[in-house]
Structure formats: structure tokens, C-alpha cells
Coordinates of C-alpha atoms in Angstrom, one line a residue:
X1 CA -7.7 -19.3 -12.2
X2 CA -10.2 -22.4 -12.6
X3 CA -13.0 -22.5 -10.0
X4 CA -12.0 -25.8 -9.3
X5 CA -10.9 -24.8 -5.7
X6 CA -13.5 -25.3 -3.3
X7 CA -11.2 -25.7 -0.2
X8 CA -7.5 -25.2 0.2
X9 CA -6.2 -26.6 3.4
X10 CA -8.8 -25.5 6.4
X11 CA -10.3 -23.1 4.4
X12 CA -13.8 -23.3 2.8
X13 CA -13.5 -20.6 -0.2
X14 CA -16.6 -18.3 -0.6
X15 CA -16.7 -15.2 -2.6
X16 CA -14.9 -13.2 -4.6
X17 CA -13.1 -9.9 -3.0
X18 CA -11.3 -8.9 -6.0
X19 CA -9.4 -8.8 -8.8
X20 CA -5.7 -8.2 -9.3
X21 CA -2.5 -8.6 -11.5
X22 CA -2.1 -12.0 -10.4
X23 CA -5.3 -13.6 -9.8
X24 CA -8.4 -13.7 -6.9
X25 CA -8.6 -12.4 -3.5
X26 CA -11.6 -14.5 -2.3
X27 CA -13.0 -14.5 1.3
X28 CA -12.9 -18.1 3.4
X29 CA -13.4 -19.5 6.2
X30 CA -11.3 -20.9 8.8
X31 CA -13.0 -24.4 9.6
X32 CA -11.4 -25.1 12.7
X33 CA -11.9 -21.2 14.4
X34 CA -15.1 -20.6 12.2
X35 CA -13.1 -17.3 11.7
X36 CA -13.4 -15.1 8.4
X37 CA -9.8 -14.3 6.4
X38 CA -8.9 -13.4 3.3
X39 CA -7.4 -15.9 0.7
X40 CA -5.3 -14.0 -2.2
X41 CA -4.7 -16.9 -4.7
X42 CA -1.6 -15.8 -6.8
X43 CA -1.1 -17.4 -10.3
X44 CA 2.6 -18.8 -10.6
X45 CA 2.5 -19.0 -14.3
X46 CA 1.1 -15.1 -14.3
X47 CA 3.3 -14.0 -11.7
X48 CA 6.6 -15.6 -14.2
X49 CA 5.2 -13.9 -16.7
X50 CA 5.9 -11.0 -15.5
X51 CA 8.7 -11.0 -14.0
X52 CA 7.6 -10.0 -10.7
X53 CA 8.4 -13.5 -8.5
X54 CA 10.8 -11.4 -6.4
X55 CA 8.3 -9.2 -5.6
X56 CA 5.8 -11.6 -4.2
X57 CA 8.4 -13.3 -2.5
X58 CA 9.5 -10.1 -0.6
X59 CA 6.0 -9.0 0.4
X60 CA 5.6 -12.8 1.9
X61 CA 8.8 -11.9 3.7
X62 CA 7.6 -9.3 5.1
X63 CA 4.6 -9.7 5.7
X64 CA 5.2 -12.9 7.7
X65 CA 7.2 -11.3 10.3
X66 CA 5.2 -8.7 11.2
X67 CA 2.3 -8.9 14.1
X68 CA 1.3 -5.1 14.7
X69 CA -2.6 -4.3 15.2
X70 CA -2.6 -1.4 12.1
X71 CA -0.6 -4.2 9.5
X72 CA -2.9 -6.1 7.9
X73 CA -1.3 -9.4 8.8
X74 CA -0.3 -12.7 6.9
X75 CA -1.1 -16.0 8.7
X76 CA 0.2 -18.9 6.5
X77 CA 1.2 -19.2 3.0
X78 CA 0.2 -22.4 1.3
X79 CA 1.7 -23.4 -1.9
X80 CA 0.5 -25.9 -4.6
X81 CA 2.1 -26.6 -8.2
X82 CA 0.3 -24.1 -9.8
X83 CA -1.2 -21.6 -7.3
X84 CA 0.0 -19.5 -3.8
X85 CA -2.4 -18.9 -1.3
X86 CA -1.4 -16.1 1.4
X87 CA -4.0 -16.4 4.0
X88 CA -4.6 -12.9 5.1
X89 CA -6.4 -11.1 8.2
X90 CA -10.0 -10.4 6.3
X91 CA -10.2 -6.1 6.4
X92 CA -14.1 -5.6 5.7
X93 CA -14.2 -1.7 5.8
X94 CA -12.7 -0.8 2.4
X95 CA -10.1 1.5 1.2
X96 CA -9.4 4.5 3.4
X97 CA -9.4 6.3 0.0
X98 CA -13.1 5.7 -0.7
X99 CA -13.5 6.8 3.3
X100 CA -12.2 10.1 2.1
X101 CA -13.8 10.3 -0.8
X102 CA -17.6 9.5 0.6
X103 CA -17.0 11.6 3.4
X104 CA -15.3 14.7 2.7
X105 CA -12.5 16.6 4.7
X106 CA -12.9 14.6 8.5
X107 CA -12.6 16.6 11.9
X108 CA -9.5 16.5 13.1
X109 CA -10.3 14.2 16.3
X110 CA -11.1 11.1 13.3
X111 CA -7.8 12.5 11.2
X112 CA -5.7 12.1 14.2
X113 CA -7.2 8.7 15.0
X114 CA -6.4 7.5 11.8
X115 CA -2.8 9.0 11.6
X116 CA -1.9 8.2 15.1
X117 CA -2.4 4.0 14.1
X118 CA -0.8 4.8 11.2
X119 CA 2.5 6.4 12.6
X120 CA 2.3 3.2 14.9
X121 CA 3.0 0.9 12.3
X122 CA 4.7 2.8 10.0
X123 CA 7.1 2.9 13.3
X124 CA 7.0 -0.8 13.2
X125 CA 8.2 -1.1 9.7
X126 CA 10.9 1.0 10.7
X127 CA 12.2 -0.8 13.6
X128 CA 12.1 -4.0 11.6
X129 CA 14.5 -1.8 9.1
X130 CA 11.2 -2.4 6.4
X131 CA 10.9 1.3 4.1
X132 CA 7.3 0.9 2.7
X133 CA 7.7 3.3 0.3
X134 CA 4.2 3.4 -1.5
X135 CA 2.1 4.7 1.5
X136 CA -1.2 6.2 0.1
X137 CA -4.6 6.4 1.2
X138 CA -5.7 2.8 -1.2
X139 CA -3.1 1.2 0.4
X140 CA -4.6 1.4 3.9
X141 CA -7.8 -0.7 4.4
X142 CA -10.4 0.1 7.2
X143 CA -11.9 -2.9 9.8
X144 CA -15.3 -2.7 11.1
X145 CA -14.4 -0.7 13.8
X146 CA -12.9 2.0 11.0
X147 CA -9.3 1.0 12.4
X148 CA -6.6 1.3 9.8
X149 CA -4.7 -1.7 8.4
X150 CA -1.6 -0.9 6.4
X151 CA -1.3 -2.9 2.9
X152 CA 0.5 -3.8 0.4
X153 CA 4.0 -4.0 1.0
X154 CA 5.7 -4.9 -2.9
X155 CA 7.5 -2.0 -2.9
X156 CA 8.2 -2.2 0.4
X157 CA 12.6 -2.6 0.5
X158 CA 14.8 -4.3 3.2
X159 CA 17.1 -2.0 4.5
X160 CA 20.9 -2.5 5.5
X161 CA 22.9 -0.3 7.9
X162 CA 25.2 2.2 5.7
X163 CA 23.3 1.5 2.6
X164 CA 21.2 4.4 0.4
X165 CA 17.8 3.0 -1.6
X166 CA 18.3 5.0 -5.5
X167 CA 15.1 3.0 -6.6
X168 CA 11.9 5.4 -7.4
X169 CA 8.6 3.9 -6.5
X170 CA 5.5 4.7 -5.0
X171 CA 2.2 6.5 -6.9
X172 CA 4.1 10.1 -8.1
X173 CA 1.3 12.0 -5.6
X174 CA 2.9 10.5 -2.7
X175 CA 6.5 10.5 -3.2
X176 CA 9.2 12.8 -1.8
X177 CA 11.2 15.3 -3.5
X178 CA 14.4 13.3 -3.0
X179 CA 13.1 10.2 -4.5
X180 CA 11.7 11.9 -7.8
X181 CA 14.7 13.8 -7.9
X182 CA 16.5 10.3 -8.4
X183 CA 18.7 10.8 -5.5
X184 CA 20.3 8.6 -2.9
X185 CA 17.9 8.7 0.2
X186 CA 18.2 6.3 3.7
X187 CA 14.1 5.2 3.2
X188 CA 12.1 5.7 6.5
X189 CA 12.3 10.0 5.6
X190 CA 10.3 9.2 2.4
X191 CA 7.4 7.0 4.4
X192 CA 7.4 10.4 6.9
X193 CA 6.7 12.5 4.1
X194 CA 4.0 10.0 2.4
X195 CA 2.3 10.1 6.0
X196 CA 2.2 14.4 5.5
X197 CA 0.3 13.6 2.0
X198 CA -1.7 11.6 3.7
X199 CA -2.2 13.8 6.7
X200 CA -3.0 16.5 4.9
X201 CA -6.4 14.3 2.7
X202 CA -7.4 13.3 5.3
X203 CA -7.9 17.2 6.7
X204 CA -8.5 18.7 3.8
X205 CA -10.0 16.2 1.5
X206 CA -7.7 16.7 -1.2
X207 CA -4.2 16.3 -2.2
X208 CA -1.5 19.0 -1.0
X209 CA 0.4 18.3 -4.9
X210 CA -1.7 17.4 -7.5
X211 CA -1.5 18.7 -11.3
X212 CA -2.5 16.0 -14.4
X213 CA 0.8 17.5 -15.8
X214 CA 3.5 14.9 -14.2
X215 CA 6.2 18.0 -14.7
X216 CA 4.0 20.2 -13.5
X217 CA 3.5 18.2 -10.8
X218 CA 6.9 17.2 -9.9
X219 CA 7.8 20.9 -10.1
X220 CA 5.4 21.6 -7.4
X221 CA 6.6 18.8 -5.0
X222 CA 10.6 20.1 -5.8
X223 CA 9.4 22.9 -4.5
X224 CA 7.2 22.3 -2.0
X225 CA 4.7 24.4 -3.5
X226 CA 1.0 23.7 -1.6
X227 CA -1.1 25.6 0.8
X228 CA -2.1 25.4 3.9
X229 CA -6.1 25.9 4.2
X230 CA -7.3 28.4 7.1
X231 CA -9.7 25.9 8.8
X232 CA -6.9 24.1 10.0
X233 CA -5.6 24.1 13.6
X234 CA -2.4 25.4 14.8
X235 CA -1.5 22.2 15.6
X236 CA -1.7 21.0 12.0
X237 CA -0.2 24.1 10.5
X238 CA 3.0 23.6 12.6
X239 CA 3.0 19.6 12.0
X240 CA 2.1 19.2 8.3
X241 CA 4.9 21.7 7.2
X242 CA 7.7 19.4 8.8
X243 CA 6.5 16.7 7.4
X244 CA 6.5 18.1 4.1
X245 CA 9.8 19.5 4.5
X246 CA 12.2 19.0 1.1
X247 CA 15.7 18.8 3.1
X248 CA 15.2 15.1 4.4
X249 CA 17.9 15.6 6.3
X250 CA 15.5 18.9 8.5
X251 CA 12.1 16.5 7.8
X252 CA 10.5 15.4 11.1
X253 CA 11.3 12.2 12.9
X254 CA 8.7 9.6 14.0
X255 CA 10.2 10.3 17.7
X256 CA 9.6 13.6 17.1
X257 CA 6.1 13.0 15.3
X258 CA 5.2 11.2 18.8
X259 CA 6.4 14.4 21.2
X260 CA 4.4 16.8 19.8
X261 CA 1.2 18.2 21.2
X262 CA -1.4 17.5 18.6
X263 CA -0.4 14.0 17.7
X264 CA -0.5 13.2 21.5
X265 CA -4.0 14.3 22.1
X266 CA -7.0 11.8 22.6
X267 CA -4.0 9.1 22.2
X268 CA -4.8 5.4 23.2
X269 CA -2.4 3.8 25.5
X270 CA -1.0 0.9 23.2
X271 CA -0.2 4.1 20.8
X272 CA 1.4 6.3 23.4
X273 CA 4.8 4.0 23.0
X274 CA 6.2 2.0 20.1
X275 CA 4.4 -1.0 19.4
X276 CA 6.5 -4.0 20.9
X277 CA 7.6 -2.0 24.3
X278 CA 3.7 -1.3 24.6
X279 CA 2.9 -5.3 24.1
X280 CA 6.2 -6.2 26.3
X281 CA 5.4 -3.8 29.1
X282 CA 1.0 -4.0 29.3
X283 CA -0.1 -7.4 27.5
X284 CA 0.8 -9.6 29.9
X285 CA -1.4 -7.7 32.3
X286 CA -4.3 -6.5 30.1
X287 CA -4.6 -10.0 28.6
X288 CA -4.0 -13.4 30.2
X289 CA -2.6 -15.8 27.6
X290 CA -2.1 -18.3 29.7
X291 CA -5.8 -18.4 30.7
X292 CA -6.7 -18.3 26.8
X293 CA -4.8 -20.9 26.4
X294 CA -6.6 -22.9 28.6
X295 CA -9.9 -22.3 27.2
X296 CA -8.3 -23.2 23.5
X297 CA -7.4 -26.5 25.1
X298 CA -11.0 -27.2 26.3
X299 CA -12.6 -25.9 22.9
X300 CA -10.4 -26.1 19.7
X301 CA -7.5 -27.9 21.0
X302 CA -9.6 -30.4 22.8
X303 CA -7.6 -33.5 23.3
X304 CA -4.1 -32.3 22.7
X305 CA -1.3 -32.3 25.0
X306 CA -0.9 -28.8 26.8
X307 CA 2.9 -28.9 26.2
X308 CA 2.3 -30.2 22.8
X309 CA 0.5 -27.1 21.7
X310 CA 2.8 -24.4 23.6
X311 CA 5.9 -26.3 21.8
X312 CA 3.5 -26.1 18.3
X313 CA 2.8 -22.4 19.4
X314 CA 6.3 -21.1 20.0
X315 CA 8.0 -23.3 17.2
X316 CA 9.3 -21.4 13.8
X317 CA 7.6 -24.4 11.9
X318 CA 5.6 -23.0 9.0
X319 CA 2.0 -23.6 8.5
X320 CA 1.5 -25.7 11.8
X321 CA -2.8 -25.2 12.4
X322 CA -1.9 -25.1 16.0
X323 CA -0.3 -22.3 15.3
X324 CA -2.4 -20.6 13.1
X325 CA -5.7 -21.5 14.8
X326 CA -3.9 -19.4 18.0
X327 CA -2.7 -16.9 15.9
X328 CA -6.6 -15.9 14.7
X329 CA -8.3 -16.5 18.0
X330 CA -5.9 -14.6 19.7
X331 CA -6.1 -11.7 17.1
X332 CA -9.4 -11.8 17.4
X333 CA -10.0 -11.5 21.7
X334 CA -7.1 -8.5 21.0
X335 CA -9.3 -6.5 18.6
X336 CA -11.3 -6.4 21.6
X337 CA -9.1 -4.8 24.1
X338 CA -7.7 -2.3 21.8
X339 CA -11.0 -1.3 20.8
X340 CA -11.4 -0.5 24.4
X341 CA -9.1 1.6 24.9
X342 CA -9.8 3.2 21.3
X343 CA -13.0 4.6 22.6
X344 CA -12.3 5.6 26.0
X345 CA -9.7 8.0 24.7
X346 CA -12.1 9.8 22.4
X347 CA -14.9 9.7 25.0
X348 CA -16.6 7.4 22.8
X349 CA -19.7 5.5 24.7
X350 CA -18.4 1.7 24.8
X351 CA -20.4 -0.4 22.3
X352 CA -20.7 2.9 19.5
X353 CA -18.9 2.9 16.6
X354 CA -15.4 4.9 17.1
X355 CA -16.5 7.4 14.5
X356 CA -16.5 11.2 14.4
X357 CA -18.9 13.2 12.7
X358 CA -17.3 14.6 9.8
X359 CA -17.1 18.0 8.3
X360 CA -18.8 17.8 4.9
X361 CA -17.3 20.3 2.7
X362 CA -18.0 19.1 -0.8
X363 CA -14.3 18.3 -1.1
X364 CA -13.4 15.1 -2.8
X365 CA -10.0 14.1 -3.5
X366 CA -10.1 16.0 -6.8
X367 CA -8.9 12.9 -9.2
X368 CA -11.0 9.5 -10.6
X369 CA -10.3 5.6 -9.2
X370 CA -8.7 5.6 -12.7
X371 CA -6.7 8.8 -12.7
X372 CA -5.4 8.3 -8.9
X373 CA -2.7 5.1 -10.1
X374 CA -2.5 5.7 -14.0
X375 CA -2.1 8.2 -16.6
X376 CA -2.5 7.5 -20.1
X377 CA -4.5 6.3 -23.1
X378 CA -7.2 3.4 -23.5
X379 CA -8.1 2.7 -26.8
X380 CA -11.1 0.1 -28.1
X381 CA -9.3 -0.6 -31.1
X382 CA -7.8 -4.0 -31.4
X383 CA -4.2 -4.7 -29.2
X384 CA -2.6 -5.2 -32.6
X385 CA -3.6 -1.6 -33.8
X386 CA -2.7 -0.4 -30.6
X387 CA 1.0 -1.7 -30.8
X388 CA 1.4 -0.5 -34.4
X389 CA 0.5 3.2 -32.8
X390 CA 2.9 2.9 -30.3
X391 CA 5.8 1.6 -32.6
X392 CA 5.1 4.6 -35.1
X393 CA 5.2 6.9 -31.8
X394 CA 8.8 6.2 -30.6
X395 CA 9.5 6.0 -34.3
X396 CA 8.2 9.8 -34.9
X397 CA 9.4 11.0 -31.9
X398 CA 13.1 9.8 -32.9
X399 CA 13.6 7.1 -30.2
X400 CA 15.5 4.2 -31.1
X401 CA 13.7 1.0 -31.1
X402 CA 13.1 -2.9 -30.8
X403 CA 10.0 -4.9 -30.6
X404 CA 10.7 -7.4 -28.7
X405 CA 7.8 -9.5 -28.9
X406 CA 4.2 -8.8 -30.3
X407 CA 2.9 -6.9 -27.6
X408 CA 6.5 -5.4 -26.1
X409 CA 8.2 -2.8 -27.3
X410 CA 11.7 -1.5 -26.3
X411 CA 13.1 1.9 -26.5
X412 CA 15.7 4.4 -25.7
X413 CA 16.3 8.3 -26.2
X414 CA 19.6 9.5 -26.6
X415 CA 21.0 13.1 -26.1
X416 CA 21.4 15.5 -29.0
X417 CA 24.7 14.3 -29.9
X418 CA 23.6 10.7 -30.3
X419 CA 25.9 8.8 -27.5
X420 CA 24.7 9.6 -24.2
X421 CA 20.8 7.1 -23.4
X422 CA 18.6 9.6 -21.5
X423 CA 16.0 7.6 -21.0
X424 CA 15.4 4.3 -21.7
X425 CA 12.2 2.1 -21.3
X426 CA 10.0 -0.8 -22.0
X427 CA 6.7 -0.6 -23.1
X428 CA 4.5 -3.4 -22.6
X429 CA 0.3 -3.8 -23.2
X430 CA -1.9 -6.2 -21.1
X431 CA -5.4 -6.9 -21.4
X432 CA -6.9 -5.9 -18.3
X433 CA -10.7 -6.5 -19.1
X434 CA -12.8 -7.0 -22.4
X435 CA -11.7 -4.4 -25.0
X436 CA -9.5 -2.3 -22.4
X437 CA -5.4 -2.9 -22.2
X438 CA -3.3 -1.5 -20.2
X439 CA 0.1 0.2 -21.2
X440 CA 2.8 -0.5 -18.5
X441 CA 6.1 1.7 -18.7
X442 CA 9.0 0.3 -17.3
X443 CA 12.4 2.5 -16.6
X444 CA 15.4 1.2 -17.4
X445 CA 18.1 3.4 -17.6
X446 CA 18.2 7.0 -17.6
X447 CA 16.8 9.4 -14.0
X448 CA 12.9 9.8 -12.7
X449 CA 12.2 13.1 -14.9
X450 CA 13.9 12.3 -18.0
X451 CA 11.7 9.1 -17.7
X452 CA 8.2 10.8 -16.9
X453 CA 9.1 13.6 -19.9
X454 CA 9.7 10.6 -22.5
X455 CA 6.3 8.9 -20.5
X456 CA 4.6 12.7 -21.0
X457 CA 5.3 12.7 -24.9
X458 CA 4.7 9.2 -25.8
X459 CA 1.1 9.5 -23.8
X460 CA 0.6 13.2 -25.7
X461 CA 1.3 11.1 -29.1
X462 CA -1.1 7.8 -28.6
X463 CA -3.9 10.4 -27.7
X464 CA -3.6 12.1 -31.0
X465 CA -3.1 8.3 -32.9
X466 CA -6.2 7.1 -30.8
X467 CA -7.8 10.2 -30.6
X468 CA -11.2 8.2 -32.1
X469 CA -12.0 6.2 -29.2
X470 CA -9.3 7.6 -27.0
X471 CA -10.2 7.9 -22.6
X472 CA -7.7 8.9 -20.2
X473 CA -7.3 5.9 -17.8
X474 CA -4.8 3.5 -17.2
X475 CA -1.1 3.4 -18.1
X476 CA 1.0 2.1 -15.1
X477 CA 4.5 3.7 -14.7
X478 CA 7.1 1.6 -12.7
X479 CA 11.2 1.6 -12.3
X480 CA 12.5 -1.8 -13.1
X481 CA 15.8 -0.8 -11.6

């Protein structure tokens, strides 16, 4: 993107958040409020390019119907020829990942904290029949109060009543026996046993499956092979278990999450209940919108017609500033009562941090930034050399083959007897950076192991071919189904 934009909209554009697939995420500010969000500017042309406008479209879907305090929230979407700018609720505290990382296994009054906002909204999600299905500590952001914010919802999938998902996504870590398995599965069981991984980092600081061997590892999730440290409580040793459970159809419920005795400990009231009966039942009393509303009118809304803004507030009409300018003042006086109630129920002395002193056990979460999303080979050499390694890899390890442009390359496996496809995939390099590309493999026919196998032996190959200036790092692994 050029760095022609200066302003879009009511935003003045400041600096640079980060990088992704599809362009900048770049902090603003909101003239009007004065109020700090965070702009992701989304290249059209990129996002065609690869095939991934569905994708976005969903996550704006989502995204914009949601209002819970622990989903990071969308406040207008502004679209120009060239660019889309989601205006997003600015999370300052970094990844919850990194949190892990810096600090080691947490005490369990912090892990609970954590994992009691995050059942909360994965609830949410739920109830809005939304099956995030990539839940993962880097997909949950901390605020400056160290409050979680889930993330990233382009894998997320709409569901229907009667209907089974058969699509396998998610970081292989993370995912559920049944979906790596490549069976049918209903969706909000495999976010319930994405919250156990996660559950169980944040306790012990490391991964309950993890082997560099994707087999290996899938042979340990299939059968449920991890352990259960000592240090933890009874609580956690009864809960984590039927989380982790392999039968979906035996794996814990949220409802069932929220009865029992450790998750209910030290819990805030706006927790204690899903999220909308909470905010239907208490907000009207803990917060008076109508007075807020009336000191908008004498501050930003100076001027304007009472009735006027309420219609402009209530209305379905996208991108009205009446609307969004409530939307972030009132987000922001919230933050303040839930806070409140945050830190009297862990005995926290109003105006502290809400943070627990952790248990520092030297722990990390036992894999790299690189090695935590990616497996797979990055090579120095120029993209064309790279391409002709991978065509004579598929070639010597008897796949058929197309190249379907310079830098794509399509291929297929078939069984012993030469009709049946196995596997079949797409292989396609992207320059991420100066002098690094990354090696995306995309299934297309065949089931999740057969895939990750033909993934296992092509990776085993272009290390040998690259061996020279050869670094494990970053080949991305997706189902295009």
C-alpha cells in the first residue's frame, strides 16, 4: 500500500501495528471522540490474488454483529476502489502467546481469569451459531488491563441447524481429534477442546501435544496421549481431562464448563451468566445510558436533535458517525465498570493492575514465533531455483504434476494401483520479506493425514535440495475445501 493515506474518513492514521497477508494494521485516531482504534487497511488487488475475498467477507460478517467485552470488536468498515478499512477496537497488550511466553506457567487465580473471559465469548460465538475453529493463544490479544480479546475470526464458519462442518482448519496444535481425523463434527465441541489446549499453556506453560513430527503429533492427539503435571490442582485435573476428551460426543459442554467448582471461583458477575442475559438483566442498572446519552448531546453531539441521534443510534444504517462515535464512547465508560467488578472478585485493590504474580518455572511454550504456525523450508536462493526444487520433488517422489503458473505448482498422489487420488494439493511460493518466501500448501482432494504425510515428504525432500542455505521456518498448510 502507498503512504498516500493520511486520513480515511474521521480517522487521522498514525503508526504502523503490523504487517499481514493483505496489507497494514496501522493505529488512528478517532477525531470526533479523540479515541484510539485500530485501522487494518486490506489490499483488494492482494486479497483477489489470492483467492481469499470470501474469507474477508465472512470475518466482516462476523465480526460486525458481534458486541461482547472479550471479542475484539469491529466498528465500521469503510471501503474505497482500491483499499478496505475495518476500523477495529485498538488491543494494546499484545498476544496472549508472548504473555505466556515472558511469563512462564501463571498461578491458577490469572489462568482462570483469562479462561473464564474466554469461555464467555467463546459462548457468544456459540449462541450466534459462529464455530471459531482456530482458537490459539496468538489469536487472543490482551488490553491494558491484561483482559482478553478474542481475534481473528477467518476460519471462523456459520453454522446451520442439522448441518456437520468436514472442513479441517485451525494451527494442527490446537485442533481436535475429530477434525484431523477428517470426520464430520457439529463445530462448537472442537472450540471446547481448543479452550483445554489453551487451558492447559496457560497452567503449564507448554503445549499438552506437541512433536515437530506432524504424524507423530497427530498420533498423540488421536490418542489423547499428554500428561497431567503434579503442580496442578484437583480442580484442573478433573477439568482439563474433559475438555480434552476424544469422544466429542462425552467432551464437556460450555453449560457444563460454567457449573463446575473451579471455573466458578473468584468469578466476576457479568461472567457468572451468558453474556447478553448478563447485559439484559444488570446494564440497565449498573450503567445509565440514558444519562450518557445526555452528556453525548452536550459534548460530541452538541447541536443535534435528541431524537435525531437515538433514531441514528438504533438504525441498521452502516457507517452512520452518530453511531459509531456512541459505539466507542460507550465501549470505553464500559471498560470501566467491568474492570470494577474484575478486581473486586480477585481482591484486587481498585486502581492496581488485575494481575497475579506468576509462577516462574523456566517453562516456555517449547516452540519458536516461526515454528508455532509453519513447518517447512526457507531457502535464500532465488524463487526461480526454489520452484525448480520443488517441481523435481513431486517429480522424484512419483506425484503427478502441473505447473500452473511460474511460481504454482499442482499435484496429486495416487494409490498403488494408479486410479484412486490420495492426496491432492497445490503448492504455491510468496515472497514474504527480502530473500525469504513462503511455501503455502493447499488441500484439495484427498483426507487431513494423507495430506500432512504428502506435506511431511515434500518438506523432508526441499530440505535435502536446499540443504545449503536451508532454515526450518515457514510453510503455511491450509484446506481449500
Amino acid at each position: 500500500m502507498s503512504n498516500d493515506y493520511e486520513f480515511v474518513g474521521p480517522y487521522r492514521l498514525e503508526r504502523t501495528l503490523g504487517s499481514g497477508s493483505f496489507g497494514k494494521v496501522k493505529l488512528a485516531t478517532h477525531l470526533i471522540t479523540g479515541i484510539q482504534v485500530a485501522i487494518k487497511i486490506m489490499d483488494k488487488e492482494r486479497i483477489n490474488e489470492l483467492n481469499m475475498m470470501e474469507k474477508v467477507k465472512r470475518e466482516i460478517r462476523i465480526l460486525h454483529s458481534f458486541h461482547h467485552p472479550h471479542i475484539v470488536r469491529l466498528y465500521e468498515v469503510i471501503d474505497t476502489p482500491t483499499h478496505v478499512f475495518l476500523v477495529m477496537e485498538y488491543v494494546s497488550g499484545g498476544e496472549l502467546f508472548d504473555y505466556i511466553v515472558r511469563k512462564g506457567r501463571l498461578s491458577e487465580n490469572e489462568a482462570r481469569r483469562f479462561f473464564q473471559q474466554l469461555i464467555s465469548g467463546v459462548e457468544y460465538c456459540h449462541k450466534h451459531n459462529v464455530v471459531h475453529r482456530d482458537l490459539k493463544p496468538e489469536n487472543i490479544i490482551l488490553d491494558e488491563n491484561n483482559n482478553i480479546k478474542i481475534a481473528d475470526f477467518g476460519l471462523a464458519n456459520l453454522l446451520e441447524d442439522g448441518n456437520f462442518l468436514d472442513t479441517s482448519c485451525g494451527s494442527p496444535n490446537y485442533a481436535a481429534p475429530e477434525v484431523i481425523s477428517g470426520r464430520l463434527y457439529a463445530g462448537p465441541e472442537i472450540d471446547i477442546w481448543s479452550c483445554g489446549v489453551i487451558l492447559y499453556a496457560l497452567l503449564c506453560g507448554r503445549l499438552p501435544f506437541d512433536d515437530e513430527n506432524i504424524p507423530a503429533l497427530f498420533r498423540k492427539i488421536k490418542g489423547g496421549l499428554y500428561r497431567l503435571p503434579n503442580f496442578l490442582s484437583k480442580g484442573t485435573q478433573s477439568l482439563i481431562p474433559e475438555m480434552l476428551m476424544n469422544d466429542p460426543v462425552k467432551r464437556i459442554t460450555i453449560p457444563e464448563i460454567r457449573k463446575h467448582p473451579w471455573f466458578l471461583m473468584n468469578c466476576p458477575p457479568y461472567l457468572q451468566v451468558p453474556w447478553e442475559e448478563y447485559e439484559k438483566a444488570h446494564m440497565s442498572v449498573a450503567f445509565n445510558k440514558s444519562e450518557f446519552l445526555d452528556m453525548l448531546l452536550r459534548s460530541v453531539y452538541k447541536g443535534l436533535d435528541r431524537s435525531a441521534v437515538i433514531a441514528a443510534i438504533s438504525g441498521d444504517a452502516p457507517n452512520s458517525q452518530i453511531k459509531v462515535t456512541y459505539e466507542l464512547k460507550l465501549d470505553e465508560a464500559l471498560k470501566v465498570e467491568r474492570q470494577r467488578q474484575i478486581c473486586e472478585a480477585h481482591a484486587v485493590v481498585k486502581g492496581e493492575p488485575c494481575e497475579e504474580k506468576m509462577f516462574r518455572s523456566g517453562l516456555s511454550m517449547g516452540v519458536s514465533r516461526a515454528k508455532r504456525w509453519f513447518l517447512g523450508v526457507q531457502s535464500r536462493k532465488d524463487a526461480a531455483v526454489i520452484m525448480i526444487e520443488v517441481c523435481r520433488t513431486v517429480q522424484a517422489l512419483g506425484c503427478e504434476w502441473i505447473q500452473e503458473n511460474d511460481y504454482c505448482v499442482r499435484c496429486r498422489q495416487l494409490e498403488k494401483e494408479g486410479t484412486e487420488v490420495v492426496t491432492e494439493m497445490r503448492l504455491q511460493l510468496y515472497k514474504v520479506q527480502e530473500h525469504a518466501y513462503l511455501l503455502d500448501f493447499q488441500k484439495l482432494d484427498g483426507n487431513v493425514c494423507s495430506f500432512m504425510h504428502s506435506c511431511g515428504m515434500v518438506i523432508d525432500c526441499l530440505q535435502k535440495g536446499l540443504s545449503r542455505n536451508a532454515q526450518l521456518a515457514h510453510v503455511q498448510m491450509r484446506d481449500g475445501l
